[in-house]
Coordinates of C-alpha atoms in Angstrom, one line a residue:
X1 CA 112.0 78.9 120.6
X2 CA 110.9 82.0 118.4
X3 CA 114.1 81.2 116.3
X4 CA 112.9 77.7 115.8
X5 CA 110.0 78.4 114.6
X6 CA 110.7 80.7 112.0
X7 CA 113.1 77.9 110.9
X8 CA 110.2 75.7 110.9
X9 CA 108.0 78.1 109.2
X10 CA 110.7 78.6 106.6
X11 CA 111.3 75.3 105.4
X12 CA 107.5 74.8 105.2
X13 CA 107.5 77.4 103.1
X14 CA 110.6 76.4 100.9
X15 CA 109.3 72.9 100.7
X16 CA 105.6 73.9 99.9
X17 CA 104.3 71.6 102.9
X18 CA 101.3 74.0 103.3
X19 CA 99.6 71.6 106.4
X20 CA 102.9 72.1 108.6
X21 CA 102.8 75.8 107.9
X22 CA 99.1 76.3 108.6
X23 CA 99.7 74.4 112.0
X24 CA 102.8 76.8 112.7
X25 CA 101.0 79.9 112.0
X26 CA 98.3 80.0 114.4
X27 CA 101.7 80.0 116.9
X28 CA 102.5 83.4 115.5
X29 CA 100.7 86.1 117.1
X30 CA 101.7 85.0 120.1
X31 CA 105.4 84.8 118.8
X32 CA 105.5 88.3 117.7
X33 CA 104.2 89.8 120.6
X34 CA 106.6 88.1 122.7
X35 CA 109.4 88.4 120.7
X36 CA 112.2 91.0 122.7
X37 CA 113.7 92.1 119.3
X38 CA 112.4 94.2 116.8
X39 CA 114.1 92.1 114.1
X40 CA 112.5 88.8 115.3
X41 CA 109.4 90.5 115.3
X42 CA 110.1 92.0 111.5
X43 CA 111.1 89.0 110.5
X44 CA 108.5 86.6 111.9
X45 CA 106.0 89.0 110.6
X46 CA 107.4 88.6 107.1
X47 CA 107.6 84.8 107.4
X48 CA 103.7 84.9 108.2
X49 CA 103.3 87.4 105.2
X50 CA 104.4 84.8 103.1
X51 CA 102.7 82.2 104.4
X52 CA 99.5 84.6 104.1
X53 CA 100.2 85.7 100.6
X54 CA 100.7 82.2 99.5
X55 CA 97.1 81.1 100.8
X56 CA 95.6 83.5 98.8
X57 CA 94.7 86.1 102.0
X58 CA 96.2 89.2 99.8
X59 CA 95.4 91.9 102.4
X60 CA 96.3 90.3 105.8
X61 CA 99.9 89.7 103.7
X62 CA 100.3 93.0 102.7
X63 CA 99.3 94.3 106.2
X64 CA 101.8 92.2 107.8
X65 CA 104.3 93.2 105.1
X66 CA 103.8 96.9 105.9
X67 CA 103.9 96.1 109.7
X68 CA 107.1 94.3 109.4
X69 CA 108.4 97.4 107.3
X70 CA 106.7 100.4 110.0
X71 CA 109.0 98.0 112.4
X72 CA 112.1 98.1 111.2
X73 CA 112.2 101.0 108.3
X74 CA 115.2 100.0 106.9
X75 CA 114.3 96.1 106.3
X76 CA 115.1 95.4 102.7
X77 CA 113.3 92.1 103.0
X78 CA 109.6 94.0 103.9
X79 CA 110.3 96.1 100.6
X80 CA 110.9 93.6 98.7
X81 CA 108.1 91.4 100.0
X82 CA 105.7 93.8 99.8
X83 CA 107.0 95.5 96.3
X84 CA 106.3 91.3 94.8
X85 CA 103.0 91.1 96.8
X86 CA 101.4 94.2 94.5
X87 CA 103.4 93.1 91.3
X88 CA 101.9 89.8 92.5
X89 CA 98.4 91.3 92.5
X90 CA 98.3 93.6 89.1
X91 CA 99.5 90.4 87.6
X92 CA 96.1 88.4 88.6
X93 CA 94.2 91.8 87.8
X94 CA 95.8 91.7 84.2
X95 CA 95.1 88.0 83.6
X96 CA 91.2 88.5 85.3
X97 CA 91.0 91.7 82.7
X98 CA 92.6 89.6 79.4
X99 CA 89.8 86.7 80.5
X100 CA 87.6 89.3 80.7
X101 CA 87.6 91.3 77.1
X102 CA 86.4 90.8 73.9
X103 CA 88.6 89.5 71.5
X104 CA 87.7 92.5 68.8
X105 CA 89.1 94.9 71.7
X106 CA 92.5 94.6 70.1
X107 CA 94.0 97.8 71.8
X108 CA 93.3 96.8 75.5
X109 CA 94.1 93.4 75.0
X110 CA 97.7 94.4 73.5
X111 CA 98.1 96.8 76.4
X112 CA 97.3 94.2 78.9
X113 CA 99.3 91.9 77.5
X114 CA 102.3 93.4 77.4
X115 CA 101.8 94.9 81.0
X116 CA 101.3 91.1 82.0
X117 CA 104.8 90.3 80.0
X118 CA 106.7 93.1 82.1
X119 CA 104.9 91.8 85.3
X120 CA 106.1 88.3 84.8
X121 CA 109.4 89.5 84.0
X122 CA 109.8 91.2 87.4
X123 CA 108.8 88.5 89.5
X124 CA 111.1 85.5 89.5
X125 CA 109.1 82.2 88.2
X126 CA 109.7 80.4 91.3
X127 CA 108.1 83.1 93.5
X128 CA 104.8 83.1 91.1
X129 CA 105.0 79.7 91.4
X130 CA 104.8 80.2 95.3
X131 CA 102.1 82.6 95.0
X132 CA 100.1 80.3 92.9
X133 CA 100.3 82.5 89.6
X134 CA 102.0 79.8 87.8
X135 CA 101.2 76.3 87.4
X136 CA 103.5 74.1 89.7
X137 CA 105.7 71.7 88.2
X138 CA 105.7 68.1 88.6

């Protein structure tokens, strides 16, 4: 059952069907406590990480990220999840502080922006996409 529900929860995810995948999260706490494995219970913290992270609840992503990580210390995925989740998150600080400055304020304004050009670089466009940094295509 655990096993189909992380299926579940990933092809919400893949397909973007964000009603399905608030339904299957409120199944998770119970699913990682009860999972026997500490991989299952990595990995369905990472799957609600995303799901998390994708409806804008930052912290609670990251936590679970980290927990998924404090789990199973050698989980590439929980690195990599969390390593995107704070790219993803001094991306929207950039953009917030380029909104935010004059436009005589030259300096910070170059800086920013080419600290927003190296962010975007290391996060693939899909996964801003996902985490709603980029418009979504039609």
């Amino acid at each position: 059952a655990l096993a189909e529900l992380a299926l579940a929860m990933q092809a919400a995810l893949a397909l973007d069907n964000r009603p399905v995948a608030r339904k299957l999260a409120v199944r998770f706490a119970r699913a990682i406590e009860s999972a026997d494995h500490a991989c299952m219970q990595s990995y369905l913290l990472l799957l609600l990480a995303d799901f998390c992270f994708r409806e804008g609840k930052w912290v609670s992503a990251i936590r679970h990220a980290e927990l998924a990580l404090s789990i199973e210390p050698r989980e590439t995925a929980a690195l990599v999840a969390m390593a995107e989740m704070h790219a993803a998150l001094a991306l929207r600080a950039v953009r917030r502080g380029l909104r935010r400055l004059r436009p005589d304020d030259a300096n910070s304004n170059r800086k920013l922006k080419r600290l927003q050009s190296c962010l975007k670089k290391a996060l693939p466009e899909l996964r801003l996409r996902e985490m709603g940094l980029l418009a979504r295509s039609g």
